[in-house]
Backbone as CSV, one residue per row, in Angstrom:
resi,resn,N_x,N_y,N_z,CA_x,CA_y,CA_z,C_x,C_y,C_z
1,MET,-8.931,11.509,15.844,-7.644,12.078,15.449,-7.750,12.885,14.159
2,ILE,-8.536,12.373,13.187,-8.705,13.054,11.906,-10.195,13.271,11.670
3,ARG,-10.536,14.478,11.229,-11.940,14.778,10.968,-12.084,15.504,9.633
4,PHE,-13.036,15.024,8.851,-13.486,15.718,7.645,-14.921,16.148,7.917
5,GLU,-15.199,17.440,7.784,-16.547,17.940,8.044,-17.031,18.740,6.842
6,ASN,-18.081,18.220,6.188,-18.693,18.865,5.026,-17.638,19.263,3.986
7,LEU,-16.716,18.330,3.715,-15.603,18.613,2.816,-16.077,18.649,1.367
8,LYS,-15.785,19.758,0.704,-16.134,19.935,-0.703,-14.914,20.414,-1.477
9,LYS,-14.792,19.915,-2.692,-13.693,20.351,-3.544,-14.142,20.317,-4.997
10,SER,-13.918,21.426,-5.675,-14.283,21.535,-7.090,-13.070,21.945,-7.905
11,PHE,-13.037,21.480,-9.130,-12.043,21.910,-10.102,-12.815,22.552,-11.250
12,ARG,-12.689,23.887,-11.341,-13.517,24.676,-12.253,-14.990,24.408,-11.921
13,ARG,-15.758,23.857,-12.862,-17.179,23.648,-12.599,-17.502,22.213,-12.179
14,THR,-16.470,21.402,-12.014,-16.689,20.004,-11.652,-16.514,19.819,-10.151
15,GLU,-17.583,19.417,-9.465,-17.520,19.167,-8.031,-17.056,17.731,-7.809
16,VAL,-15.852,17.564,-7.242,-15.256,16.241,-7.067,-15.625,15.644,-5.718
17,LEU,-15.590,16.449,-4.661,-16.017,16.011,-3.332,-17.261,16.805,-2.947
18,LYS,-18.290,16.094,-2.463,-19.598,16.713,-2.298,-20.098,16.643,-0.852
19,GLY,-19.317,17.210,0.053,-19.759,17.300,1.443,-19.469,16.057,2.256
20,LEU,-18.188,15.653,2.315,-17.810,14.451,3.060,-17.763,14.723,4.552
21,ASP,-18.280,13.772,5.336,-18.159,13.792,6.795,-17.561,12.457,7.219
22,LEU,-16.400,12.514,7.881,-15.711,11.279,8.252,-14.787,11.544,9.435
23,SER,-14.801,10.626,10.400,-13.872,10.696,11.530,-13.023,9.434,11.547
24,ILE,-11.715,9.595,11.784,-10.780,8.475,11.823,-10.109,8.480,13.183
25,ALA,-10.252,7.381,13.913,-9.722,7.284,15.265,-8.381,6.566,15.269
26,PRO,-7.585,6.731,16.327,-6.350,5.965,16.445,-6.637,4.467,16.362
27,GLY,-5.847,3.752,15.602,-6.042,2.320,15.437,-6.900,1.925,14.255
28,ASP,-7.577,2.895,13.647,-8.345,2.594,12.439,-7.396,2.295,11.288
29,ARG,-7.687,1.226,10.582,-6.978,0.914,9.328,-8.029,0.864,8.236
30,ILE,-8.085,1.931,7.459,-9.199,2.142,6.543,-8.814,1.792,5.112
31,ALA,-9.658,0.986,4.481,-9.564,0.798,3.036,-10.436,1.873,2.403
32,LEU,-9.811,2.791,1.697,-10.540,3.848,0.987,-10.695,3.376,-0.451
33,VAL,-11.901,2.928,-0.796,-12.104,2.287,-2.091,-13.103,3.068,-2.927
34,GLY,-13.092,2.759,-4.214,-13.989,3.408,-5.160,-13.369,3.366,-6.538
35,SER,-14.178,3.542,-7.540,-13.686,3.508,-8.918,-12.829,4.733,-9.206
36,ASN,-12.112,4.697,-10.310,-11.334,5.858,-10.724,-12.268,7.055,-10.892
37,GLY,-11.876,8.194,-10.321,-12.707,9.389,-10.395,-13.693,9.531,-9.251
38,ALA,-13.657,8.592,-8.283,-14.605,8.658,-7.164,-14.258,9.770,-6.180
39,GLY,-12.989,10.206,-6.183,-12.579,11.290,-5.286,-11.568,10.885,-4.243
40,LYS,-11.052,9.648,-4.328,-10.134,9.145,-3.297,-8.861,9.982,-3.211
41,THR,-8.194,10.186,-4.345,-6.929,10.926,-4.337,-7.145,12.377,-3.950
42,THR,-8.239,12.973,-4.399,-8.540,14.354,-4.026,-8.730,14.473,-2.517
43,MET,-9.423,13.525,-1.924,-9.619,13.520,-0.468,-8.281,13.431,0.254
44,ILE,-7.396,12.572,-0.228,-6.084,12.418,0.392,-5.284,13.706,0.275
45,ARG,-5.343,14.344,-0.874,-4.569,15.578,-1.064,-5.116,16.727,-0.220
46,CYS,-6.400,16.717,0.059,-6.949,17.695,1.006,-6.432,17.416,2.414
47,LEU,-6.348,16.140,2.772,-5.811,15.752,4.081,-4.362,16.189,4.235
48,LEU,-3.597,16.124,3.148,-2.182,16.503,3.185,-1.976,18.007,3.047
49,GLY,-3.070,18.753,2.896,-2.962,20.208,2.802,-2.514,20.713,1.451
50,GLU,-2.623,19.887,0.424,-2.172,20.295,-0.907,-3.221,21.117,-1.645
51,TYR,-4.491,20.985,-1.271,-5.577,21.699,-1.945,-6.302,22.614,-0.966
52,THR,-6.750,23.753,-1.450,-7.745,24.520,-0.721,-9.092,23.827,-0.920
53,CYS,-9.960,23.939,0.052,-11.245,23.242,-0.056,-12.264,23.928,0.842
54,GLU,-13.517,23.621,0.614,-14.592,24.083,1.484,-14.798,23.055,2.594
55,GLY,-15.376,23.491,3.691,-15.501,22.620,4.840,-14.208,22.614,5.635
56,THR,-14.032,21.617,6.504,-12.832,21.574,7.339,-12.203,20.189,7.320
57,VAL,-10.868,20.216,7.446,-10.074,19.008,7.638,-9.150,19.292,8.813
58,THR,-9.130,18.417,9.794,-8.217,18.607,10.919,-7.510,17.300,11.257
59,VAL,-6.258,17.417,11.636,-5.452,16.294,12.105,-4.978,16.650,13.507
60,LYS,-5.489,15.942,14.496,-5.219,16.278,15.895,-5.515,17.745,16.167
61,GLY,-6.618,18.226,15.581,-7.058,19.597,15.795,-6.370,20.636,14.931
62,LEU,-5.413,20.243,14.103,-4.657,21.191,13.284,-5.132,21.173,11.835
63,ASP,-5.196,22.344,11.234,-5.531,22.478,9.822,-4.287,22.128,8.995
64,PRO,-4.376,21.164,8.083,-3.187,20.747,7.320,-2.569,21.844,6.461
65,ARG,-3.340,22.813,6.048,-2.755,23.902,5.251,-2.126,24.966,6.130
66,ALA,-2.747,25.275,7.239,-2.217,26.310,8.133,-1.042,25.801,8.960
67,HIS,-0.972,24.482,9.162,0.092,23.890,9.997,0.736,22.729,9.251
68,ARG,1.182,22.972,8.029,1.662,21.878,7.181,2.874,21.168,7.775
69,THR,3.797,21.916,8.325,5.008,21.298,8.864,4.671,20.347,10.008
70,GLU,3.830,20.807,10.940,3.473,19.962,12.077,2.675,18.731,11.633
71,VAL,1.732,18.934,10.710,0.875,17.828,10.274,1.668,16.813,9.451
72,LEU,2.398,17.283,8.456,3.140,16.364,7.594,4.265,15.665,8.353
73,GLY,4.729,16.292,9.434,5.763,15.655,10.239,5.300,14.384,10.921
74,ARG,3.959,14.195,11.013,3.420,13.012,11.674,2.711,12.071,10.702
75,ILE,2.849,12.330,9.384,2.183,11.497,8.380,3.230,10.881,7.461
76,GLY,3.168,9.567,7.293,3.964,8.889,6.278,3.105,8.689,5.046
77,PHE,3.566,9.155,3.891,2.741,9.155,2.683,3.430,8.392,1.563
78,VAL,2.686,7.468,0.947,3.158,6.747,-0.231,2.192,7.058,-1.359
79,PRO,2.591,7.887,-2.341,1.670,8.273,-3.412,1.502,7.173,-4.451
80,GLN,0.398,7.252,-5.195,0.177,6.305,-6.278,1.149,6.561,-7.423
81,LEU,1.327,7.839,-7.755,2.237,8.220,-8.830,3.452,8.897,-8.209
82,PRO,4.627,8.289,-8.292,5.826,8.888,-7.706,6.118,10.254,-8.338
83,PRO,6.531,11.218,-7.541,6.835,12.549,-8.076,8.083,12.505,-8.961
84,PRO,8.151,13.379,-9.981,9.295,13.389,-10.905,10.508,14.120,-10.327
85,LEU,11.040,13.599,-9.230,12.148,14.261,-8.550,13.474,13.968,-9.238
86,LYS,14.290,14.999,-9.420,15.598,14.829,-10.045,16.722,14.645,-9.028
87,LEU,16.361,14.703,-7.735,17.355,14.460,-6.692,17.925,13.045,-6.818
88,GLY,19.183,12.890,-6.449,19.744,11.557,-6.358,19.085,10.791,-5.216
89,VAL,19.117,9.472,-5.288,18.465,8.653,-4.273,19.022,8.955,-2.883
90,GLY,20.341,9.031,-2.752,20.949,9.334,-1.459,20.535,10.701,-0.944
91,GLN,20.500,11.688,-1.852,20.080,13.034,-1.462,18.631,13.037,-0.982
92,LEU,17.785,12.291,-1.672,16.371,12.246,-1.310,16.191,11.641,0.081
93,ILE,16.905,10.573,0.376,16.800,9.947,1.697,17.274,10.903,2.785
94,ASP,18.412,11.545,2.551,18.937,12.484,3.552,17.992,13.653,3.764
95,PHE,17.417,14.162,2.650,16.477,15.285,2.739,15.233,14.895,3.525
96,ALA,14.664,13.723,3.203,13.446,13.274,3.883,13.708,13.033,5.370
97,ALA,14.853,12.452,5.690,15.182,12.172,7.088,15.361,13.465,7.883
98,GLU,16.021,14.424,7.284,16.236,15.700,7.965,14.920,16.442,8.166
99,LEU,14.037,16.343,7.159,12.766,17.065,7.208,11.902,16.595,8.366
100,CYS,11.937,15.294,8.651,11.074,14.775,9.722,11.861,14.342,10.955
101,GLY,13.154,14.669,10.985,13.955,14.363,12.156,14.125,12.883,12.408
102,SER,14.317,12.108,11.339,14.452,10.657,11.464,15.854,10.209,11.089
103,ASP,16.145,8.971,11.397,17.426,8.364,11.063,17.366,7.829,9.634
104,PRO,18.182,8.344,8.715,18.146,7.832,7.339,18.478,6.353,7.255
105,GLY,19.219,5.843,8.243,19.554,4.427,8.248,18.326,3.542,8.348
106,ARG,17.292,4.007,9.067,16.047,3.239,9.172,15.358,3.150,7.820
107,MET,15.373,4.243,7.077,14.748,4.252,5.756,15.490,3.321,4.803
108,VAL,16.809,3.367,4.865,17.633,2.499,4.030,17.381,1.034,4.381
109,ALA,17.269,0.734,5.670,17.079,-0.650,6.111,15.749,-1.210,5.615
110,ILE,14.690,-0.408,5.691,13.384,-0.887,5.240,13.358,-1.071,3.730
111,ALA,13.938,-0.125,2.989,14.023,-0.280,1.535,14.812,-1.535,1.181
112,GLY,15.850,-1.823,1.966,16.644,-3.031,1.742,15.836,-4.297,1.973
113,LYS,14.981,-4.285,3.001,14.132,-5.450,3.254,13.197,-5.723,2.086
114,LEU,12.811,-4.657,1.396,11.919,-4.795,0.243,12.661,-5.247,-1.013
115,GLY,13.989,-5.359,-0.901,14.779,-5.848,-2.024,15.474,-4.773,-2.833
116,LEU,15.565,-3.559,-2.286,16.211,-2.460,-3.004,17.664,-2.348,-2.558
117,ASP,18.583,-2.429,-3.508,20.015,-2.328,-3.219,20.419,-0.861,-3.278
118,LEU,20.446,-0.196,-2.118,20.741,1.238,-2.076,22.161,1.551,-2.499
119,ASP,23.103,0.661,-2.213,24.481,0.916,-2.613,24.600,1.030,-4.127
120,GLU,23.778,0.281,-4.835,23.845,0.271,-6.293,23.208,1.501,-6.924
121,ILE,22.169,2.041,-6.289,21.407,3.126,-6.930,21.539,4.465,-6.210
122,ARG,22.355,4.544,-5.178,22.404,5.742,-4.342,22.664,7.022,-5.137
123,ARG,23.488,6.948,-6.175,23.821,8.161,-6.932,22.902,8.406,-8.131
124,ARG,22.002,7.495,-8.381,21.112,7.659,-9.532,19.985,8.632,-9.208
125,PRO,19.543,9.456,-10.172,18.390,10.342,-9.935,17.141,9.508,-9.673
126,PHE,16.339,9.951,-8.731,15.111,9.226,-8.408,14.243,9.015,-9.638
127,VAL,14.170,10.029,-10.498,13.298,9.964,-11.663,13.712,8.872,-12.641
128,LYS,14.966,8.420,-12.556,15.468,7.399,-13.481,15.241,5.971,-12.975
129,LEU,14.695,5.823,-11.779,14.450,4.485,-11.239,13.253,3.844,-11.928
130,SER,13.178,2.527,-11.852,11.998,1.821,-12.359,10.819,2.064,-11.421
131,GLY,9.618,1.709,-11.868,8.439,1.906,-11.037,8.535,1.162,-9.723
132,GLY,9.010,-0.083,-9.771,9.150,-0.861,-8.546,10.183,-0.285,-7.609
133,GLU,11.307,0.191,-8.147,12.362,0.780,-7.320,11.863,2.053,-6.629
134,LYS,11.123,2.881,-7.376,10.568,4.096,-6.782,9.626,3.756,-5.633
135,GLN,8.763,2.757,-5.861,7.791,2.387,-4.845,8.473,1.877,-3.583
136,LYS,9.491,1.040,-3.744,10.205,0.498,-2.587,10.898,1.615,-1.808
137,LEU,11.464,2.567,-2.516,12.143,3.667,-1.841,11.148,4.543,-1.087
138,LEU,10.015,4.862,-1.712,9.013,5.704,-1.058,8.416,5.005,0.159
139,ILE,8.226,3.700,0.073,7.747,2.944,1.240,8.799,2.965,2.347
140,GLY,10.070,2.813,1.961,11.145,2.869,2.941,11.183,4.197,3.673
141,ILE,10.966,5.289,2.930,10.965,6.619,3.540,9.761,6.793,4.459
142,ALA,8.591,6.319,4.027,7.364,6.491,4.815,7.375,5.657,6.083
143,LEU,7.864,4.418,5.981,7.841,3.520,7.142,9.096,3.639,7.999
144,GLY,10.108,4.320,7.494,11.351,4.454,8.236,11.381,5.670,9.129
145,ARG,10.234,6.117,9.563,10.140,7.288,10.433,8.999,7.069,11.418
146,ASP,8.994,7.860,12.476,7.926,7.764,13.467,6.729,8.576,12.989
147,THR,5.563,7.939,12.900,4.367,8.605,12.412,3.158,8.218,13.256
148,ASP,2.117,9.044,13.182,0.830,8.720,13.777,-0.121,8.156,12.728
149,LEU,0.155,8.477,11.458,-0.750,8.093,10.378,0.051,7.711,9.149
150,LEU,-0.325,6.589,8.533,0.226,6.194,7.240,-0.870,6.360,6.196
151,VAL,-0.574,7.124,5.170,-1.511,7.332,4.062,-0.861,6.746,2.821
152,MET,-1.521,5.750,2.235,-0.903,5.020,1.128,-1.898,4.881,-0.020
153,ASP,-1.532,5.391,-1.176,-2.385,5.378,-2.366,-1.889,4.278,-3.294
154,GLU,-2.610,3.148,-3.356,-2.193,1.975,-4.144,-0.732,1.618,-3.827
155,PRO,-0.392,1.374,-2.559,1.020,1.279,-2.164,1.772,0.081,-2.731
156,ALA,1.072,-1.006,-3.009,1.772,-2.216,-3.465,1.608,-2.464,-4.957
157,ALA,1.120,-1.460,-5.673,0.788,-1.657,-7.087,1.992,-2.077,-7.924
158,ASN,3.168,-1.541,-7.628,4.353,-1.825,-8.442,5.326,-2.795,-7.785
159,LEU,4.881,-3.459,-6.717,5.767,-4.375,-6.012,5.613,-5.796,-6.542
160,ASP,6.729,-6.520,-6.614,6.683,-7.924,-6.968,6.129,-8.706,-5.773
161,PRO,5.649,-9.944,-5.990,5.024,-10.701,-4.888,5.900,-10.868,-3.654
162,VAL,7.201,-11.053,-3.826,8.084,-11.219,-2.676,8.160,-9.924,-1.872
163,ALA,8.295,-8.794,-2.564,8.336,-7.503,-1.877,6.998,-7.200,-1.206
164,ARG,5.892,-7.607,-1.842,4.575,-7.404,-1.237,4.484,-8.149,0.091
165,GLN,5.013,-9.371,0.136,4.979,-10.155,1.378,5.739,-9.443,2.483
166,VAL,6.903,-8.889,2.156,7.688,-8.137,3.138,6.921,-6.890,3.574
167,PHE,6.316,-6.204,2.610,5.561,-4.985,2.888,4.414,-5.251,3.859
168,PHE,3.669,-6.332,3.631,2.562,-6.665,4.533,3.081,-6.941,5.945
169,GLY,4.230,-7.599,6.034,4.820,-7.852,7.334,5.223,-6.570,8.041
170,LEU,5.755,-5.610,7.291,6.136,-4.323,7.873,4.912,-3.574,8.389
171,LEU,3.802,-3.648,7.652,2.567,-3.014,8.123,2.067,-3.687,9.388
172,ALA,2.199,-5.013,9.438,1.753,-5.750,10.624,2.501,-5.294,11.872
173,GLU,3.783,-4.977,11.710,4.584,-4.515,12.841,4.098,-3.168,13.373
174,ARG,3.455,-2.382,12.497,3.038,-1.031,12.885,1.552,-0.931,13.235
175,ARG,0.813,-2.012,13.111,-0.641,-1.926,13.191,-1.145,-1.399,14.520
176,GLU,-0.409,-1.627,15.604,-0.856,-1.153,16.915,-0.364,0.260,17.213
177,GLN,0.480,0.790,16.357,1.119,2.079,16.632,0.542,3.234,15.821
178,VAL,0.005,2.951,14.652,-0.428,4.034,13.768,-1.811,3.749,13.192
179,SER,-2.478,4.817,12.759,-3.679,4.678,11.937,-3.231,4.591,10.485
180,MET,-4.069,3.984,9.647,-3.708,3.814,8.243,-4.898,4.138,7.347
181,ILE,-4.607,4.792,6.241,-5.566,4.956,5.151,-4.907,4.349,3.917
182,ILE,-5.519,3.295,3.387,-4.971,2.608,2.231,-5.973,2.742,1.096
183,SER,-5.622,3.532,0.096,-6.525,3.795,-1.013,-6.320,2.772,-2.121
184,SER,-7.426,2.287,-2.676,-7.348,1.334,-3.778,-8.665,1.349,-4.540
185,HIS,-8.616,1.025,-5.829,-9.863,0.900,-6.575,-10.399,-0.523,-6.502
186,ARG,-9.639,-1.443,-5.834,-10.076,-2.827,-5.683,-10.008,-3.234,-4.214
187,LEU,-11.161,-3.558,-3.640,-11.212,-3.934,-2.229,-10.434,-5.207,-1.961
188,ASP,-10.428,-6.166,-2.917,-9.736,-7.435,-2.661,-8.235,-7.260,-2.505
189,GLU,-7.694,-6.140,-2.994,-6.264,-5.888,-2.864,-5.881,-5.513,-1.438
190,VAL,-6.806,-4.941,-0.693,-6.457,-4.387,0.625,-7.331,-4.914,1.758
191,ALA,-8.311,-5.772,1.445,-9.277,-6.207,2.455,-8.612,-6.851,3.660
192,SER,-7.529,-7.589,3.428,-6.875,-8.306,4.517,-6.040,-7.402,5.418
193,LEU,-5.879,-6.147,5.051,-5.012,-5.239,5.789,-5.769,-4.294,6.716
194,VAL,-7.099,-4.279,6.629,-7.853,-3.193,7.252,-8.892,-3.714,8.237
195,ASN,-9.413,-2.788,9.047,-10.518,-3.110,9.949,-11.735,-2.226,9.693
196,ARG,-11.672,-1.456,8.596,-12.776,-0.566,8.265,-12.738,-0.275,6.769
197,VAL,-13.906,-0.203,6.144,-13.990,0.081,4.713,-14.827,1.336,4.504
198,VAL,-14.256,2.295,3.780,-14.971,3.509,3.390,-14.975,3.566,1.870
199,GLU,-16.164,3.584,1.289,-16.275,3.604,-0.173,-16.793,4.952,-0.649
200,LEU,-16.101,5.509,-1.636,-16.537,6.743,-2.268,-17.144,6.441,-3.629
201,ASP,-18.170,7.199,-3.986,-18.760,7.107,-5.314,-19.201,8.497,-5.730
202,ARG,-18.563,9.012,-6.778,-18.896,10.339,-7.309,-18.848,11.407,-6.221
203,GLY,-17.811,11.320,-5.391,-17.572,12.370,-4.420,-18.354,12.267,-3.129
204,ARG,-19.070,11.157,-2.934,-19.842,10.977,-1.706,-19.455,9.653,-1.042
205,ILE,-19.584,9.581,0.287,-19.364,8.335,1.007,-20.642,7.503,0.922
206,VAL,-20.538,6.316,0.322,-21.706,5.450,0.159,-21.631,4.229,1.074
207,LEU,-20.480,4.020,1.719,-20.324,2.911,2.655,-19.269,3.268,3.680
208,ASP,-19.559,3.003,4.941,-18.586,3.168,6.023,-18.881,2.062,7.033
209,ASP,-18.064,1.019,7.000,-18.379,-0.152,7.803,-17.110,-0.748,8.390
210,HIS,-17.206,-1.263,9.598,-16.097,-2.001,10.213,-16.145,-3.453,9.763
211,VAL,-14.979,-4.044,9.588,-14.897,-5.405,9.069,-14.030,-6.257,9.979
212,ASP,-14.177,-7.559,9.822,-13.402,-8.525,10.595,-11.934,-8.423,10.187
213,ASP,-11.061,-8.259,11.144,-9.629,-8.115,10.827,-8.793,-9.167,11.555
214,ARG,-9.354,-10.358,11.704,-8.623,-11.398,12.427,-7.468,-11.983,11.622
215,LEU,-7.458,-11.773,10.311,-6.351,-12.286,9.511,-5.067,-11.542,9.863
216,ASP,-4.035,-12.303,10.162,-2.730,-11.735,10.481,-2.087,-11.211,9.202
217,MET,-1.764,-9.905,9.175,-1.157,-9.321,7.982,0.182,-9.964,7.653
218,ALA,0.824,-10.549,8.646,2.140,-11.163,8.422,2.028,-12.660,8.117
219,SER,0.800,-13.169,7.947,0.626,-14.599,7.699,1.181,-14.989,6.330
220,VAL,1.590,-16.245,6.218,2.159,-16.786,4.983,1.531,-18.151,4.720
221,LEU,1.265,-18.442,3.460,0.672,-19.713,3.070,1.685,-20.562,2.314
222,ASP,1.806,-21.826,2.717,2.555,-22.803,1.930,1.626,-23.330,0.841
223,CYS,2.044,-23.219,-0.417,1.171,-23.558,-1.533,1.820,-24.584,-2.463
224,THR,0.996,-25.502,-2.963,1.406,-26.449,-3.984,0.373,-26.424,-5.098
225,VAL,0.835,-26.200,-6.319,-0.037,-26.135,-7.488,0.362,-27.253,-8.440
226,THR,-0.621,-28.043,-8.876,-0.359,-29.135,-9.811,-1.223,-28.952,-11.054
227,LEU,-0.592,-29.036,-12.232,-1.315,-28.917,-13.497,-1.498,-30.283,-14.132
228,ALA,-2.503,-30.381,-14.978,-2.751,-31.634,-15.691,-1.721,-31.874,-16.783
229,SER,-1.155,-30.796,-17.304,-0.153,-30.911,-18.363,0.725,-29.674,-18.340
230,PRO,1.939,-29.743,-18.920,2.841,-28.587,-18.908,2.230,-27.377,-19.607
231,SER,2.595,-26.199,-19.138,2.109,-24.957,-19.736,3.173,-23.886,-19.599
232,ALA,3.732,-23.453,-20.728,4.742,-22.398,-20.702,4.136,-21.085,-20.213
233,ALA,2.870,-20.840,-20.575,2.213,-19.598,-20.164,2.064,-19.554,-18.639
234,PHE,1.680,-20.679,-18.039,1.553,-20.722,-16.580,2.912,-20.552,-15.914
235,ALA,3.929,-21.197,-16.471,5.274,-21.081,-15.912,5.721,-19.627,-15.881
236,ASN,5.391,-18.868,-16.937,5.742,-17.447,-16.976,4.924,-16.652,-15.960
237,ALA,3.649,-17.027,-15.794,2.773,-16.286,-14.884,3.166,-16.475,-13.431
238,ILE,3.634,-17.671,-13.075,3.954,-17.945,-11.676,5.400,-17.576,-11.331
239,GLU,6.203,-17.279,-12.337,7.628,-16.980,-12.103,7.845,-15.852,-11.099
240,PRO,7.086,-14.722,-11.172,7.317,-13.648,-10.192,7.054,-14.063,-8.748
241,TRP,6.291,-15.133,-8.544,5.980,-15.582,-7.187,7.114,-16.427,-6.608
242,GLN,8.126,-16.715,-7.436,9.333,-17.443,-7.026,9.013,-18.832,-6.462
243,PHE,8.093,-19.533,-7.129,7.817,-20.924,-6.784,8.885,-21.825,-7.396
244,LYS,9.147,-22.951,-6.757,10.075,-23.937,-7.282,9.293,-24.962,-8.096
245,ALA,9.789,-25.257,-9.293,9.064,-26.128,-10.213,9.620,-27.545,-10.197
246,ASP,8.714,-28.509,-10.205,9.039,-29.911,-10.476,8.440,-30.192,-11.848
247,VAL,9.242,-29.979,-12.895,8.737,-30.035,-14.261,8.161,-31.404,-14.583
248,ALA,8.815,-32.453,-14.133,8.354,-33.809,-14.447,6.957,-34.068,-13.887
249,GLU,6.655,-33.499,-12.719,5.361,-33.718,-12.073,4.358,-32.607,-12.367
250,CYS,4.781,-31.605,-13.158,3.919,-30.436,-13.435,3.443,-29.806,-12.130
251,ARG,4.383,-29.656,-11.182,4.026,-29.188,-9.840,4.924,-28.020,-9.447
252,TRP,4.319,-27.031,-8.785,5.059,-25.867,-8.297,4.790,-25.709,-6.806
253,ARG,5.831,-25.408,-6.039,5.695,-25.202,-4.604,6.310,-23.854,-4.224
254,GLY,5.648,-23.154,-3.320,6.170,-21.868,-2.874,5.304,-21.283,-1.778
255,ARG,5.562,-20.024,-1.477,4.839,-19.343,-0.407,4.166,-18.079,-0.928
256,VAL,2.995,-17.798,-0.360,2.204,-16.626,-0.728,1.852,-15.873,0.546
257,ALA,1.994,-14.564,0.526,1.588,-13.751,1.677,0.087,-13.898,1.893
258,GLY,-0.323,-14.048,3.152,-1.739,-14.208,3.461,-2.624,-13.149,2.812
259,PRO,-2.284,-11.857,2.929,-3.115,-10.827,2.310,-3.138,-10.895,0.779
260,ASP,-2.223,-11.664,0.186,-2.176,-11.775,-1.271,-2.888,-13.021,-1.785
261,ARG,-3.601,-13.734,-0.926,-4.202,-15.002,-1.352,-5.216,-14.796,-2.470
262,LEU,-6.026,-13.735,-2.394,-7.001,-13.502,-3.450,-6.316,-13.132,-4.756
263,ARG,-5.253,-12.364,-4.658,-4.488,-11.987,-5.858,-3.902,-13.246,-6.507
264,PHE,-3.376,-14.148,-5.683,-2.789,-15.379,-6.203,-3.863,-16.268,-6.838
265,LEU,-4.998,-16.407,-6.170,-6.075,-17.217,-6.726,-6.622,-16.614,-8.018
266,GLY,-6.602,-15.291,-8.102,-7.022,-14.647,-9.340,-6.107,-15.002,-10.497
267,MET,-4.801,-15.055,-10.211,-3.853,-15.478,-11.240,-4.116,-16.920,-11.646
268,LEU,-4.348,-17.812,-10.662,-4.594,-19.216,-10.956,-5.871,-19.413,-11.764
269,SER,-6.860,-18.555,-11.540,-8.150,-18.740,-12.209,-8.034,-18.676,-13.723
270,ARG,-7.001,-18.006,-14.210,-6.820,-17.925,-15.661,-6.409,-19.281,-16.246
271,TYR,-5.981,-20.188,-15.368,-5.515,-21.501,-15.829,-6.368,-22.617,-15.219
272,ALA,-7.648,-22.307,-14.937,-8.523,-23.262,-14.266,-8.675,-24.566,-15.043
273,ALA,-8.673,-24.469,-16.358,-8.853,-25.673,-17.168,-7.682,-26.641,-17.020
274,LEU,-6.503,-26.112,-16.658,-5.310,-26.943,-16.507,-5.076,-27.373,-15.061
275,LEU,-5.749,-26.727,-14.139,-5.472,-26.950,-12.721,-5.972,-28.320,-12.265
276,GLN,-5.049,-29.126,-11.764,-5.407,-30.461,-11.288,-5.444,-30.549,-9.764
277,GLY,-4.613,-29.739,-9.112,-4.592,-29.767,-7.652,-4.070,-28.470,-7.076
278,LEU,-4.600,-28.092,-5.911,-4.150,-26.874,-5.225,-4.225,-27.113,-3.726
279,GLU,-3.113,-26.899,-3.053,-3.069,-26.988,-1.594,-2.546,-25.662,-1.054
280,MET,-3.264,-25.097,-0.070,-2.843,-23.854,0.575,-3.018,-24.035,2.078
281,MET,-1.919,-23.967,2.814,-1.972,-24.140,4.264,-1.169,-23.042,4.946
282,GLU,-1.692,-22.597,6.083,-0.979,-21.577,6.851,0.378,-22.108,7.288
283,ALA,1.414,-21.329,6.997,2.772,-21.716,7.409,3.011,-21.235,8.832
284,GLU,3.871,-21.919,9.519,4.232,-21.488,10.874,5.059,-20.229,10.794
285,HIS,4.832,-19.318,11.743,5.605,-18.081,11.789,7.069,-18.396,12.061
286,GLU,7.933,-17.738,11.280,9.352,-17.898,11.515,9.778,-16.917,12.593
287,THR,10.571,-17.383,13.518,11.057,-16.494,14.587,12.524,-16.194,14.337
288,SER,12.872,-14.952,14.567,14.265,-14.554,14.359,15.107,-14.968,15.541
289,ALA,16.341,-15.374,15.262,17.221,-15.830,16.334,17.710,-14.673,17.165
């Protein structure tokens, strides 16, 4: 579906992409990883037709620059850095829906699932929103339309743990319908979401491998954390995860999204000296009535 052939891109005398060759098939969910400056964002912007470049990029046989309307009409994009748009939130949703022929109500509904109150912010300029609010809105716009490809650059970076859990569930619903490119500088952030890993280093592909994807993106873990003694610092660290505290027992109980288990364990590792007990078990899937 997508092909990069001998893709090169330079900015003045600096060669950022150095002859990339890559094919992406329907159903591929790719983690595009690499350190800052590896060329991930530049590659994505070439795919979106934002840059002129050497070599070729095609999406279903179409050049993204020569056929931008057709190509972008089938791509949902969540950028790492939200654009400084002065449009009101309601105007932005209506504009995006009209541009791709989608129902704005779907975009509003998905943003609402992520915890964004559209009624409260509809008249506010997009540029005045917080980082998390911008991210939730952009995800709502990208996932609230029919697409063949989702391109997401650090998509969950500004989301709170509860919104991340909802986001992973929304991706799980689409996994059989679309291809995905999820860019990140940390593989552990996206490993549970993908079935293929492509690593860039200094503008070259140094790894392209398929990985085990048996983990359900919509999985949830029931967790219990017990400390040896009270800790105000730990209480502050776990607060965004919305765990319920039993202060007398120094115990916290809550749920963690399956794909976020490494992120959660990373947070716990900072308090290893205080950690007395940890239980993590797969929760049963909740079914809607």
